Amino acid sequence: MAIIDVSDLRKSYGGRAVVDGVSFSVEEGEIFGVLGPNGAGKTTTVECLAGLRTPDGGDIRVAGLDPHSDRSALKQRLGVQLQSAVLPDKLKVGEALDLYASFYDHPADWAALMDRVGLGGKRNTPFAKLSGGQKQRLSIALALIGDPRVAILDELTTGLDPQARRDTWGLIEEVRASGVTIVLVTHFMEEAERLCDRIAVIDSGRVVAVDTPAGLVARVGEEQRITFRIGDGDDGGAVESALKELPEVTGVTRSGGRFAVSGADSQDGSASLVLAVSTTLAAHRVAPLDLRIDRATLDDAFLALTGKPIDS
Ligand code: ADP
């Protein structure tokens, strides 16, 4: 069941359409990614969902409510974590949570939430003394303090080091497991691939695709590339001929003992390129060295969909 429905959303600034007919729906309980380069219109889109900006056109329903006309009712059901949330330097973690809890009719238990986001020992620490990762976790806690059905998280892990980013991803998965629907705005492919059930790819104010991460990748084809090297005593010519005979293989290049084999699994899954190649090597008593298998990634999918890399 869709908990968010966006239909033909439009927003212009100074006569320039920055959101240009965006439509998508989000199912209850999923992590839905809004993925695109800087300036694509992601923040404008989700701030319209949250009732923080007024659209020029289109229709939005979040938990059955219109974010513009039902804004105060929606506030009780929606948590928002916006880019670079800043709190007063001296405000302590416990005070911030207590204050935000007071905005809601049925807030979550903020002390339990503080533990859940890993800030249990920081209750009396002022905002200014928190690390980047701790500030981010506090902002997630503030987005969840009203016990929302939907949480919008915008550029959740920008500016975090890799470990803090991974910790935050784990936290988001726990939030999803607790039943909260999450809209995650990101321009990090790895984040989208790891966390999102489905992704809307947005470019220049338009949705260019909505699919699962695997579905997006499949759109650029199932081609795989296997590279390896064989030993000096192995018969490279015989191996090359045998690989070229395989129905799964579309191309073999060899430079001395180095091989690159391209191909794909059969559509019905009955034939596997990796299995065919490894069986052939085994039949020739060849053990491949430095073996690598490369498949298309979400980066490749983004490039194919928009004609440019995401960080261009
Ligand atoms: P994203 O989140 O994908 O980076 P934004 O929605 O923040 O994109 O911005 C989309 C475009 O709209 C950008 O070119 C940005 O400069 C412009 N924009 C966003 N907000 C405003 C505003 N309040 N006034 C004028 N232009 C804006």
Coordinates of C-alpha atoms and ligand atoms in Angstrom, one line a residue:
M1 CA 0.0 0.0 0.0
A2 CA 1.4 3.4 -1.0
I3 CA 2.0 5.7 2.0
I4 CA 3.3 8.5 -0.2
D5 CA 1.9 9.5 -3.6
V6 CA 3.5 12.2 -5.7
S7 CA 1.9 13.1 -9.0
D8 CA 3.2 15.6 -11.5
L9 CA 5.0 17.8 -8.9
R10 CA 6.3 21.1 -10.2
K11 CA 8.3 23.9 -8.7
S12 CA 10.1 26.8 -10.4
Y13 CA 12.5 29.4 -9.1
G14 CA 12.9 32.6 -11.2
G15 CA 11.1 31.0 -14.1
R16 CA 13.4 27.9 -14.1
A17 CA 11.7 24.6 -13.4
V18 CA 13.8 22.8 -10.8
V19 CA 11.1 20.1 -10.2
D20 CA 9.6 19.4 -13.6
G21 CA 6.7 16.9 -13.3
V22 CA 8.0 14.5 -10.7
S23 CA 5.8 11.4 -9.9
F24 CA 6.4 8.4 -7.7
S25 CA 4.8 6.4 -4.9
V26 CA 6.4 4.9 -1.8
E27 CA 5.1 1.7 -0.2
E28 CA 4.6 1.5 3.5
G29 CA 7.7 0.1 5.2
E30 CA 10.3 0.5 2.5
I31 CA 13.4 2.6 2.2
F32 CA 12.8 4.7 -0.9
G33 CA 15.9 6.4 -2.3
V34 CA 15.8 9.7 -4.1
L35 CA 19.1 9.6 -6.0
G36 CA 20.6 12.2 -8.3
P37 CA 23.5 14.7 -8.7
N38 CA 23.7 18.0 -6.8
G39 CA 21.1 20.5 -8.1
A40 CA 18.8 17.7 -9.5
G41 CA 15.8 18.9 -7.4
K42 CA 15.9 16.3 -4.7
T43 CA 15.7 18.6 -1.7
T44 CA 13.0 20.7 -3.3
T45 CA 11.0 17.5 -3.9
V46 CA 11.2 16.2 -0.4
E47 CA 10.7 19.6 1.2
C48 CA 7.4 19.8 -0.8
L49 CA 6.6 16.3 0.7
A50 CA 7.2 17.7 4.2
G51 CA 5.1 20.8 3.6
L52 CA 8.2 23.0 3.9
R53 CA 7.9 24.4 0.4
T54 CA 4.7 25.1 -1.6
P55 CA 4.6 23.4 -5.0
D56 CA 3.6 25.3 -8.1
G57 CA 1.6 22.3 -9.3
G58 CA 0.9 18.6 -8.8
D59 CA -0.6 16.5 -6.1
I60 CA 1.0 15.0 -3.0
R61 CA -0.4 12.7 -0.4
V62 CA 1.6 11.6 2.6
A63 CA -0.2 9.2 5.0
G64 CA -3.4 10.3 3.3
L65 CA -2.7 14.0 4.0
D66 CA -2.0 17.0 1.8
P67 CA 1.3 18.4 3.2
H68 CA 0.2 22.0 2.4
S69 CA -3.3 22.1 3.7
D70 CA -3.0 19.4 6.4
R71 CA 0.4 20.6 7.6
S72 CA -0.2 20.4 11.3
A73 CA -1.7 17.0 11.2
L74 CA 1.1 15.7 9.0
K75 CA 3.7 17.0 11.5
Q76 CA 2.5 14.4 13.9
R77 CA 3.2 11.6 11.5
L78 CA 6.3 12.7 9.6
G79 CA 9.9 13.1 10.9
V80 CA 12.3 15.2 8.9
Q81 CA 16.1 15.3 9.1
L82 CA 17.3 18.0 6.8
Q83 CA 20.8 18.8 5.6
S84 CA 23.2 20.3 8.1
A85 CA 20.7 20.6 11.0
V86 CA 22.3 23.1 13.5
L87 CA 21.3 23.4 17.1
P88 CA 22.5 26.0 19.6
D89 CA 26.1 25.2 20.7
K90 CA 25.3 24.9 24.4
L91 CA 22.1 22.9 24.1
K92 CA 22.8 19.4 25.6
V93 CA 21.7 16.2 23.9
G94 CA 19.1 15.4 26.5
E95 CA 17.7 18.9 26.5
A96 CA 17.4 18.9 22.7
L97 CA 15.5 15.6 22.7
D98 CA 13.3 16.7 25.6
L99 CA 12.5 20.0 23.8
Y100 CA 11.7 18.3 20.5
A101 CA 9.6 15.7 22.2
S102 CA 7.4 18.5 23.6
F103 CA 6.3 19.4 20.0
Y104 CA 4.4 16.1 19.6
D105 CA 1.2 14.7 21.0
H106 CA 2.6 11.2 21.3
P107 CA 6.4 11.4 21.4
A108 CA 8.7 8.5 21.6
D109 CA 10.5 7.8 24.9
W110 CA 13.5 10.1 24.2
A111 CA 15.8 8.4 26.7
A112 CA 15.3 5.1 25.0
L113 CA 15.8 6.8 21.6
M114 CA 19.0 8.4 22.8
D115 CA 20.3 4.9 23.7
R116 CA 19.1 3.5 20.4
V117 CA 21.1 6.0 18.3
G118 CA 24.2 5.3 20.4
L119 CA 24.2 8.6 22.4
G120 CA 23.3 7.1 25.7
G121 CA 26.5 8.4 27.4
K122 CA 26.1 11.9 25.8
R123 CA 23.0 13.1 27.6
N124 CA 24.8 16.1 29.2
T125 CA 27.1 16.8 26.3
P126 CA 26.6 20.2 24.5
F127 CA 25.8 20.1 20.8
A128 CA 29.1 21.9 20.0
K129 CA 31.1 19.1 21.6
L130 CA 29.7 16.2 19.5
S131 CA 31.6 14.7 16.6
G132 CA 30.2 14.9 13.1
G133 CA 28.8 11.3 13.4
Q134 CA 27.2 12.1 16.8
K135 CA 25.6 15.2 15.5
Q136 CA 24.2 13.2 12.6
R137 CA 22.8 10.5 15.0
L138 CA 21.3 13.2 17.1
S139 CA 19.5 14.7 14.0
I140 CA 18.2 11.2 13.2
A141 CA 16.9 10.9 16.8
L142 CA 15.2 14.3 16.4
A143 CA 13.6 13.1 13.2
L144 CA 12.2 10.0 15.0
I145 CA 11.2 11.8 18.3
G146 CA 7.6 12.2 17.2
D147 CA 7.3 8.4 16.6
P148 CA 6.6 9.1 12.9
R149 CA 5.2 6.7 10.3
V150 CA 7.4 8.3 7.7
A151 CA 10.9 9.8 8.1
I152 CA 12.6 11.9 5.4
L153 CA 16.4 11.8 5.7
D154 CA 18.3 14.3 3.4
E155 CA 22.0 13.6 2.7
L156 CA 22.2 11.6 5.8
T157 CA 25.9 10.7 5.7
T158 CA 27.5 13.6 3.8
G159 CA 30.7 14.7 5.6
L160 CA 31.0 11.5 7.7
D161 CA 34.0 9.3 7.6
P162 CA 33.6 5.7 6.2
Q163 CA 33.1 4.1 9.7
A164 CA 30.6 6.7 10.9
R165 CA 28.8 6.3 7.6
R166 CA 28.5 2.5 8.0
D167 CA 27.3 2.9 11.6
T168 CA 24.6 5.3 10.4
W169 CA 23.5 2.8 7.7
G170 CA 23.2 0.1 10.4
L171 CA 21.0 2.5 12.4
I172 CA 18.8 3.3 9.4
E173 CA 18.2 -0.5 8.8
E174 CA 17.1 -0.8 12.5
V175 CA 14.7 2.1 12.0
R176 CA 13.2 0.4 9.0
A177 CA 12.9 -2.8 10.9
S178 CA 10.8 -1.0 13.5
G179 CA 8.3 -0.2 10.7
V180 CA 9.0 3.4 9.8
T181 CA 8.9 4.2 6.1
I182 CA 12.0 6.1 5.0
V183 CA 12.6 8.5 2.2
L184 CA 16.3 8.8 1.8
V185 CA 17.8 11.6 -0.3
T186 CA 21.3 10.8 -1.4
H187 CA 24.0 11.2 -4.1
F188 CA 26.0 8.3 -2.8
M189 CA 25.6 5.2 -5.0
E190 CA 27.0 2.9 -2.3
E191 CA 24.5 4.2 0.2
A192 CA 21.6 3.8 -2.3
E193 CA 22.6 0.3 -3.2
R194 CA 23.1 -0.8 0.3
L195 CA 20.0 0.7 1.9
C196 CA 17.2 1.3 -0.6
D197 CA 14.4 -1.1 -1.6
R198 CA 13.6 1.1 -4.5
I199 CA 15.2 4.2 -6.0
A200 CA 13.8 7.1 -8.0
V201 CA 16.7 8.4 -10.1
I202 CA 16.2 12.2 -10.5
D203 CA 18.1 14.3 -13.1
S204 CA 17.4 18.0 -13.9
G205 CA 14.0 18.0 -12.1
R206 CA 12.7 14.8 -13.7
V207 CA 12.4 11.2 -12.7
V208 CA 14.3 9.1 -15.2
A209 CA 13.7 5.7 -13.6
V210 CA 12.1 4.1 -10.5
D211 CA 13.3 0.6 -9.7
T212 CA 15.1 -1.6 -7.3
P213 CA 18.9 -1.2 -7.2
A214 CA 19.2 -4.6 -9.0
G215 CA 16.5 -3.6 -11.5
L216 CA 18.3 -0.4 -12.4
V217 CA 21.6 -2.3 -12.9
A218 CA 19.8 -4.9 -15.0
R219 CA 18.7 -2.2 -17.4
V220 CA 22.3 -1.7 -18.5
G221 CA 22.6 -5.4 -19.3
E222 CA 23.7 -8.5 -17.7
E223 CA 27.2 -8.5 -19.3
Q224 CA 30.0 -9.7 -17.0
R225 CA 33.7 -9.7 -17.4
I226 CA 36.0 -12.3 -16.0
T227 CA 39.7 -11.6 -15.9
F228 CA 42.5 -14.0 -14.8
R229 CA 46.0 -15.2 -15.6
I230 CA 47.2 -18.7 -16.2
G231 CA 50.6 -20.3 -15.3
D232 CA 53.6 -20.4 -17.6
G233 CA 53.3 -24.2 -18.1
D234 CA 49.6 -24.0 -19.1
D235 CA 48.4 -24.3 -22.8
G236 CA 46.9 -20.8 -23.3
G237 CA 46.0 -21.6 -26.9
A238 CA 43.9 -24.6 -26.0
V239 CA 42.2 -22.7 -23.2
E240 CA 41.4 -19.8 -25.5
S241 CA 39.8 -22.1 -28.1
A242 CA 37.8 -23.9 -25.5
L243 CA 36.4 -20.7 -24.0
K244 CA 35.4 -19.3 -27.3
E245 CA 33.3 -22.4 -27.9
L246 CA 31.1 -21.7 -24.8
P247 CA 27.6 -20.4 -25.6
E248 CA 27.7 -18.1 -22.5
V249 CA 30.9 -16.4 -23.8
T250 CA 30.6 -13.4 -26.2
G251 CA 34.3 -12.5 -26.3
V252 CA 37.8 -13.6 -25.3
T253 CA 40.9 -11.6 -25.4
R254 CA 44.3 -13.0 -24.5
S255 CA 47.6 -11.3 -24.0
G256 CA 50.2 -14.0 -23.2
G257 CA 48.8 -15.7 -20.1
R258 CA 46.3 -13.0 -19.3
F259 CA 42.7 -13.5 -20.2
A260 CA 39.6 -11.3 -20.3
V261 CA 36.3 -13.2 -20.9
S262 CA 33.0 -11.4 -21.5
G263 CA 29.6 -12.9 -21.5
A264 CA 26.4 -13.3 -19.6
D265 CA 24.3 -15.9 -17.8
S266 CA 21.3 -17.2 -19.8
Q267 CA 18.1 -15.3 -19.3
D268 CA 16.4 -18.2 -17.6
G269 CA 19.3 -18.7 -15.2
S270 CA 20.0 -22.2 -16.4
A271 CA 23.5 -21.3 -17.7
S272 CA 26.1 -19.4 -15.7
L273 CA 29.1 -17.7 -17.3
V274 CA 31.3 -18.2 -14.2
L275 CA 30.4 -21.8 -13.9
A276 CA 31.0 -22.5 -17.7
V277 CA 34.4 -20.7 -17.6
S278 CA 35.5 -22.4 -14.3
T279 CA 34.4 -25.9 -15.6
T280 CA 36.4 -25.4 -18.8
L281 CA 39.5 -24.3 -16.9
A282 CA 39.2 -27.3 -14.6
A283 CA 38.9 -29.6 -17.6
H284 CA 42.2 -28.3 -18.8
R285 CA 43.7 -28.6 -15.4
V286 CA 44.3 -24.9 -15.2
A287 CA 44.0 -23.0 -11.9
P288 CA 43.2 -19.3 -12.7
L289 CA 45.3 -16.7 -10.8
D290 CA 44.3 -13.2 -9.9
L291 CA 40.7 -14.0 -10.8
R292 CA 38.2 -11.1 -10.9
I293 CA 34.6 -10.9 -11.9
D294 CA 33.1 -7.5 -12.7
R295 CA 29.5 -6.8 -13.3
A296 CA 27.6 -3.6 -14.1
T297 CA 27.1 -1.3 -11.0
L298 CA 24.6 1.3 -10.0
D299 CA 27.1 3.9 -11.3
D300 CA 26.9 2.2 -14.8
A301 CA 23.1 2.3 -14.6
F302 CA 23.1 6.0 -13.7
L303 CA 25.5 6.8 -16.5
A304 CA 23.3 4.8 -19.0
L305 CA 20.1 6.5 -17.7
T306 CA 21.3 10.1 -17.6
G307 CA 24.3 10.2 -20.0
K308 CA 26.6 11.4 -17.3
P309 CA 28.3 10.2 -14.1
I310 CA 26.5 11.2 -10.9
D311 CA 29.4 13.4 -9.7
S312 CA 30.0 15.3 -13.0
Ligands
ADP1 P1 19.4 18.8 -4.9 O1 18.8 18.5 -3.6 O2 19.2 17.7 -5.9 O3 20.9 19.2 -4.8 P2 17.8 21.2 -4.9 O4 16.4 20.8 -4.8 O5 18.5 21.7 -3.6 O6 18.7 20.1 -5.5 O7 18.0 22.4 -5.9 C1 17.6 22.3 -7.3 C2 17.9 23.6 -8.0 O8 17.0 24.6 -7.5 C3 19.3 24.1 -7.8 O9 19.7 24.6 -9.0 C4 19.1 25.2 -6.7 O10 20.1 26.2 -6.9 C5 17.7 25.7 -7.0 N1 17.1 26.2 -5.8 C6 16.8 25.4 -4.7 N2 16.1 26.2 -3.8 C7 16.0 27.4 -4.3 C8 15.5 28.7 -3.8 N3 14.9 28.7 -2.6 N4 15.6 29.7 -4.6 C9 16.1 29.7 -5.8 N5 16.7 28.5 -6.3 C10 16.6 27.4 -5.6

